[in-house]
Amino acid sequence: MNANVDAYLANLQQWQKELMQLRQIVLDAGLTEEWKWKQPCYTFENKNVAIISPFKNYCALSFFKGVLLKDPNKMLVAPGQNSQSSRIFKFTRVEEIIELTPVIKAYVQEAIEIEKTGLQVAMKKTDEFDVLDELQQIFIEMPEFKEAFYQLTPGRQRGYLLNFAAPKQSKTRTARIEKYMDRIFDGKGIHDCVCGLSKRMPTCDGSHKQLA
């Protein structure tokens, strides 16, 4: 057991019992408990397998390569509409977790086997993402902005394309693109901090003020 996880769970105001039960299940499977991204993370031979997390209306056991799990019980869901790899179990009661323990264990074991065999998720390539009409128009009007955008790393480009596509209204999509123009000209990703690292990376504690 990781001391950081001990402290984290001890101070939880919600979902404490549920996460402690999930923690025991994944530890019983032989995974290594680590503290990454300010969350309990479980690894197999230094490869990320799962994370347990509290949310407002539920707690979750998330599998990094959940899309590769067979999911015979149809219990896994995508955490977001653009999630290509991760899939999650949602729980709202500790009794539910206890009742489903054999099922959860089977999913965890399958996730471990996936890492043993070295299977990888076939991720959608950056050039396969749709470029919004609004973004295309701005590219035409501002060739220098188009150049700056395509000088970003593929991962940063994907982050922006997904973010820009989220609003339903065209004017909102355009406003969002304009909001991030300066950051794109600076070569920064949507999650980058002033420290130059992504807020999603464990080496950045997220305490920096985000770029405007």
mmCIF file of C-alpha atoms in Angstrom:
data_model
loop_
_atom_site.group_PDB
_atom_site.id
_atom_site.type_symbol
_atom_site.label_atom_id
_atom_site.label_comp_id
_atom_site.label_asym_id
_atom_site.label_seq_id
_atom_site.Cartn_x
_atom_site.Cartn_y
_atom_site.Cartn_z
ATOM 1 C CA MET A 1 0.000 0.000 0.000
ATOM 2 C CA ASN A 2 1.171 3.484 -0.879
ATOM 3 C CA ALA A 3 1.351 6.010 1.978
ATOM 4 C CA ASN A 4 0.076 8.829 -0.235
ATOM 5 C CA VAL A 5 -2.996 6.777 -1.061
ATOM 6 C CA ASP A 6 -3.531 6.043 2.643
ATOM 7 C CA ALA A 7 -3.593 9.773 3.395
ATOM 8 C CA TYR A 8 -5.772 10.541 0.383
ATOM 9 C CA LEU A 9 -8.448 8.009 1.287
ATOM 10 C CA ALA A 10 -8.386 8.964 4.964
ATOM 11 C CA ASN A 11 -9.301 12.544 4.091
ATOM 12 C CA LEU A 12 -12.050 11.827 1.570
ATOM 13 C CA GLN A 13 -15.423 13.306 2.484
ATOM 14 C CA GLN A 14 -17.364 11.229 -0.048
ATOM 15 C CA TRP A 15 -17.033 7.727 -1.506
ATOM 16 C CA GLN A 16 -14.430 6.718 1.064
ATOM 17 C CA LYS A 17 -15.868 3.261 1.792
ATOM 18 C CA GLU A 18 -16.441 2.580 -1.876
ATOM 19 C CA LEU A 19 -12.903 3.502 -2.930
ATOM 20 C CA MET A 20 -11.382 1.547 -0.083
ATOM 21 C CA GLN A 21 -13.317 -1.510 -1.251
ATOM 22 C CA LEU A 22 -12.158 -1.018 -4.838
ATOM 23 C CA ARG A 23 -8.619 -0.517 -3.604
ATOM 24 C CA GLN A 24 -8.638 -3.876 -1.878
ATOM 25 C CA ILE A 25 -9.940 -5.626 -4.972
ATOM 26 C CA VAL A 26 -7.215 -4.314 -7.262
ATOM 27 C CA LEU A 27 -4.496 -4.913 -4.671
ATOM 28 C CA ASP A 28 -5.678 -8.498 -4.256
ATOM 29 C CA ALA A 29 -5.116 -8.901 -8.001
ATOM 30 C CA GLY A 30 -1.409 -8.238 -7.468
ATOM 31 C CA LEU A 31 -1.199 -4.753 -8.949
ATOM 32 C CA THR A 32 1.274 -2.202 -7.622
ATOM 33 C CA GLU A 33 -0.265 0.836 -5.962
ATOM 34 C CA GLU A 34 1.219 4.178 -6.986
ATOM 35 C CA TRP A 35 0.318 7.864 -6.587
ATOM 36 C CA LYS A 36 -0.032 9.536 -10.001
ATOM 37 C CA TRP A 37 -1.896 12.640 -11.086
ATOM 38 C CA LYS A 38 -3.046 13.022 -7.466
ATOM 39 C CA GLN A 39 -4.952 9.757 -7.717
ATOM 40 C CA PRO A 40 -4.446 6.122 -6.678
ATOM 41 C CA CYS A 41 -3.038 4.425 -9.759
ATOM 42 C CA TYR A 42 -2.463 0.679 -10.168
ATOM 43 C CA THR A 43 0.251 -0.695 -12.395
ATOM 44 C CA PHE A 44 1.622 -3.992 -13.670
ATOM 45 C CA GLU A 45 5.360 -4.035 -14.365
ATOM 46 C CA ASN A 46 5.351 -0.200 -14.522
ATOM 47 C CA LYS A 47 2.454 -0.116 -16.985
ATOM 48 C CA ASN A 48 -0.690 1.772 -15.998
ATOM 49 C CA VAL A 49 -3.687 -0.545 -15.644
ATOM 50 C CA ALA A 50 -6.354 1.225 -13.588
ATOM 51 C CA ILE A 51 -7.230 4.241 -11.444
ATOM 52 C CA ILE A 52 -9.839 4.654 -8.712
ATOM 53 C CA SER A 53 -11.497 8.078 -8.520
ATOM 54 C CA PRO A 54 -14.289 9.958 -6.726
ATOM 55 C CA PHE A 55 -16.730 12.067 -8.716
ATOM 56 C CA LYS A 56 -19.721 14.158 -7.681
ATOM 57 C CA ASN A 57 -22.410 11.579 -8.373
ATOM 58 C CA TYR A 58 -20.424 8.356 -8.400
ATOM 59 C CA CYS A 59 -17.014 6.817 -7.863
ATOM 60 C CA ALA A 60 -15.204 4.854 -10.541
ATOM 61 C CA LEU A 61 -12.690 2.202 -11.397
ATOM 62 C CA SER A 62 -11.109 3.306 -14.675
ATOM 63 C CA PHE A 63 -9.157 1.048 -17.025
ATOM 64 C CA PHE A 64 -6.535 2.720 -19.204
ATOM 65 C CA LYS A 65 -7.097 0.192 -22.020
ATOM 66 C CA GLY A 66 -10.702 -0.547 -21.181
ATOM 67 C CA VAL A 67 -11.755 -0.506 -24.823
ATOM 68 C CA LEU A 68 -9.809 -3.771 -25.250
ATOM 69 C CA LEU A 69 -11.733 -5.544 -22.472
ATOM 70 C CA LYS A 70 -14.390 -7.987 -23.670
ATOM 71 C CA ASP A 71 -16.963 -6.570 -21.207
ATOM 72 C CA PRO A 72 -19.430 -9.503 -21.384
ATOM 73 C CA ASN A 73 -21.641 -7.846 -18.746
ATOM 74 C CA LYS A 74 -21.831 -4.534 -20.665
ATOM 75 C CA MET A 75 -20.875 -2.616 -17.544
ATOM 76 C CA LEU A 76 -18.086 -0.406 -18.869
ATOM 77 C CA VAL A 77 -18.766 3.064 -20.227
ATOM 78 C CA ALA A 78 -16.619 5.654 -21.971
ATOM 79 C CA PRO A 79 -15.764 8.586 -19.661
ATOM 80 C CA GLY A 80 -16.393 11.013 -22.519
ATOM 81 C CA GLN A 81 -17.671 10.997 -26.075
ATOM 82 C CA ASN A 82 -14.120 11.308 -27.432
ATOM 83 C CA SER A 83 -12.522 8.665 -25.224
ATOM 84 C CA GLN A 84 -10.626 6.265 -27.450
ATOM 85 C CA SER A 85 -9.000 3.988 -24.896
ATOM 86 C CA SER A 86 -10.240 4.301 -21.308
ATOM 87 C CA ARG A 87 -13.440 2.755 -19.984
ATOM 88 C CA ILE A 88 -14.899 2.958 -16.486
ATOM 89 C CA PHE A 89 -17.058 1.135 -13.957
ATOM 90 C CA LYS A 90 -19.396 3.523 -12.110
ATOM 91 C CA PHE A 91 -20.512 2.796 -8.548
ATOM 92 C CA THR A 92 -22.775 4.560 -6.071
ATOM 93 C CA ARG A 93 -22.894 2.116 -3.138
ATOM 94 C CA VAL A 94 -20.295 0.013 -1.350
ATOM 95 C CA GLU A 95 -22.815 -2.852 -1.260
ATOM 96 C CA GLU A 96 -22.888 -2.778 -5.048
ATOM 97 C CA ILE A 97 -19.095 -3.149 -5.197
ATOM 98 C CA ILE A 98 -19.111 -6.013 -2.716
ATOM 99 C CA GLU A 99 -21.815 -7.822 -4.691
ATOM 100 C CA LEU A 100 -19.912 -7.377 -7.954
ATOM 101 C CA THR A 101 -16.475 -8.242 -6.552
ATOM 102 C CA PRO A 102 -16.092 -11.480 -8.599
ATOM 103 C CA VAL A 103 -17.020 -9.605 -11.781
ATOM 104 C CA ILE A 104 -14.669 -6.705 -11.016
ATOM 105 C CA LYS A 105 -11.832 -9.139 -10.292
ATOM 106 C CA ALA A 106 -12.367 -10.814 -13.655
ATOM 107 C CA TYR A 107 -12.139 -7.474 -15.452
ATOM 108 C CA VAL A 108 -8.982 -6.518 -13.546
ATOM 109 C CA GLN A 109 -7.393 -9.867 -14.367
ATOM 110 C CA GLU A 110 -8.220 -9.435 -18.042
ATOM 111 C CA ALA A 111 -6.645 -5.964 -17.964
ATOM 112 C CA ILE A 112 -3.486 -7.495 -16.504
ATOM 113 C CA GLU A 113 -3.416 -10.133 -19.244
ATOM 114 C CA ILE A 114 -3.678 -7.371 -21.852
ATOM 115 C CA GLU A 115 -0.501 -5.805 -20.436
ATOM 116 C CA LYS A 116 1.233 -9.180 -20.341
ATOM 117 C CA THR A 117 0.566 -9.725 -24.024
ATOM 118 C CA GLY A 118 1.527 -6.166 -24.952
ATOM 119 C CA LEU A 119 -1.724 -5.317 -26.728
ATOM 120 C CA GLN A 120 -2.092 -1.651 -27.714
ATOM 121 C CA VAL A 121 -5.118 0.462 -28.525
ATOM 122 C CA ALA A 122 -5.266 1.562 -32.162
ATOM 123 C CA MET A 123 -5.619 5.281 -31.542
ATOM 124 C CA LYS A 124 -7.172 7.580 -34.093
ATOM 125 C CA LYS A 125 -4.455 9.588 -35.859
ATOM 126 C CA THR A 126 -4.471 13.371 -35.736
ATOM 127 C CA ASP A 127 -5.101 13.700 -39.475
ATOM 128 C CA GLU A 128 -8.208 11.526 -39.080
ATOM 129 C CA PHE A 129 -9.922 14.117 -36.866
ATOM 130 C CA ASP A 130 -12.351 16.478 -38.541
ATOM 131 C CA VAL A 131 -11.245 20.103 -38.853
ATOM 132 C CA LEU A 132 -14.208 22.366 -38.089
ATOM 133 C CA ASP A 133 -15.545 24.677 -40.782
ATOM 134 C CA GLU A 134 -15.005 27.566 -38.360
ATOM 135 C CA LEU A 135 -11.362 26.627 -37.921
ATOM 136 C CA GLN A 136 -10.888 26.162 -41.653
ATOM 137 C CA GLN A 137 -12.262 29.658 -42.233
ATOM 138 C CA ILE A 138 -9.859 31.183 -39.725
ATOM 139 C CA PHE A 139 -6.998 29.285 -41.381
ATOM 140 C CA ILE A 140 -7.946 30.934 -44.689
ATOM 141 C CA GLU A 141 -8.153 34.386 -43.118
ATOM 142 C CA MET A 142 -4.979 33.950 -41.036
ATOM 143 C CA PRO A 143 -2.398 31.707 -42.750
ATOM 144 C CA GLU A 144 0.062 32.462 -39.952
ATOM 145 C CA PHE A 145 -2.373 30.958 -37.453
ATOM 146 C CA LYS A 146 -2.715 27.824 -39.581
ATOM 147 C CA GLU A 147 1.069 27.512 -39.651
ATOM 148 C CA ALA A 148 1.290 27.904 -35.863
ATOM 149 C CA PHE A 149 -1.426 25.301 -35.337
ATOM 150 C CA TYR A 150 0.270 22.666 -37.470
ATOM 151 C CA GLN A 151 3.599 23.302 -35.792
ATOM 152 C CA LEU A 152 2.068 22.002 -32.559
ATOM 153 C CA THR A 153 2.705 18.399 -31.586
ATOM 154 C CA PRO A 154 0.032 15.940 -32.818
ATOM 155 C CA GLY A 155 -1.204 15.479 -29.265
ATOM 156 C CA ARG A 156 -1.698 19.210 -28.772
ATOM 157 C CA GLN A 157 -3.484 19.465 -32.113
ATOM 158 C CA ARG A 158 -5.875 16.682 -31.103
ATOM 159 C CA GLY A 159 -6.569 18.392 -27.799
ATOM 160 C CA TYR A 160 -7.583 21.598 -29.515
ATOM 161 C CA LEU A 161 -9.638 19.876 -32.227
ATOM 162 C CA LEU A 162 -11.669 18.003 -29.594
ATOM 163 C CA ASN A 163 -12.105 21.139 -27.497
ATOM 164 C CA PHE A 164 -13.154 23.305 -30.432
ATOM 165 C CA ALA A 165 -15.702 20.731 -31.622
ATOM 166 C CA ALA A 166 -17.494 20.462 -28.256
ATOM 167 C CA PRO A 167 -19.890 23.480 -28.437
ATOM 168 C CA LYS A 168 -23.115 22.954 -30.389
ATOM 169 C CA GLN A 169 -23.376 26.493 -31.739
ATOM 170 C CA SER A 170 -21.071 27.806 -34.449
ATOM 171 C CA LYS A 171 -20.542 31.185 -32.775
ATOM 172 C CA THR A 172 -19.464 29.443 -29.579
ATOM 173 C CA ARG A 173 -16.990 27.279 -31.482
ATOM 174 C CA THR A 174 -15.542 30.377 -33.158
ATOM 175 C CA ALA A 175 -15.266 32.180 -29.816
ATOM 176 C CA ARG A 176 -13.446 29.212 -28.331
ATOM 177 C CA ILE A 177 -10.935 29.145 -31.185
ATOM 178 C CA GLU A 178 -10.276 32.864 -30.734
ATOM 179 C CA LYS A 179 -9.837 32.376 -26.992
ATOM 180 C CA TYR A 180 -6.939 29.988 -27.513
ATOM 181 C CA MET A 181 -5.209 31.777 -30.390
ATOM 182 C CA ASP A 182 -2.469 33.333 -28.272
ATOM 183 C CA ARG A 183 -1.700 30.007 -26.656
ATOM 184 C CA ILE A 184 -1.443 28.302 -30.035
ATOM 185 C CA PHE A 185 0.863 31.037 -31.337
ATOM 186 C CA ASP A 186 3.024 30.399 -28.245
ATOM 187 C CA GLY A 187 3.196 26.690 -29.088
ATOM 188 C CA LYS A 188 1.293 25.669 -25.968
ATOM 189 C CA GLY A 189 -1.229 22.870 -25.560
ATOM 190 C CA ILE A 190 -4.657 23.340 -24.081
ATOM 191 C CA HIS A 191 -3.591 21.763 -20.771
ATOM 192 C CA ASP A 192 -0.140 23.371 -20.527
ATOM 193 C CA CYS A 193 0.822 25.405 -17.459
ATOM 194 C CA VAL A 194 3.184 28.345 -17.323
ATOM 195 C CA CYS A 195 5.811 25.869 -16.161
ATOM 196 C CA GLY A 196 5.759 24.419 -19.687
ATOM 197 C CA LEU A 197 4.370 21.051 -18.597
ATOM 198 C CA SER A 198 0.907 19.631 -19.015
ATOM 199 C CA LYS A 199 -1.326 19.840 -15.960
ATOM 200 C CA ARG A 200 -2.092 16.157 -16.597
ATOM 201 C CA MET A 201 1.519 15.143 -16.028
ATOM 202 C CA PRO A 202 2.576 13.888 -12.592
ATOM 203 C CA THR A 203 5.603 16.194 -12.621
ATOM 204 C CA CYS A 204 3.311 19.253 -12.622
ATOM 205 C CA ASP A 205 1.277 19.758 -9.456
ATOM 206 C CA GLY A 206 -1.249 21.952 -11.265
ATOM 207 C CA SER A 207 -0.768 24.826 -8.817
ATOM 208 C CA HIS A 208 0.515 27.194 -11.502
ATOM 209 C CA LYS A 209 -1.759 29.752 -13.043
ATOM 210 C CA GLN A 210 -2.984 28.482 -16.396
ATOM 211 C CA LEU A 211 -2.021 30.390 -19.474
ATOM 212 C CA ALA A 212 -4.657 32.908 -20.520
#
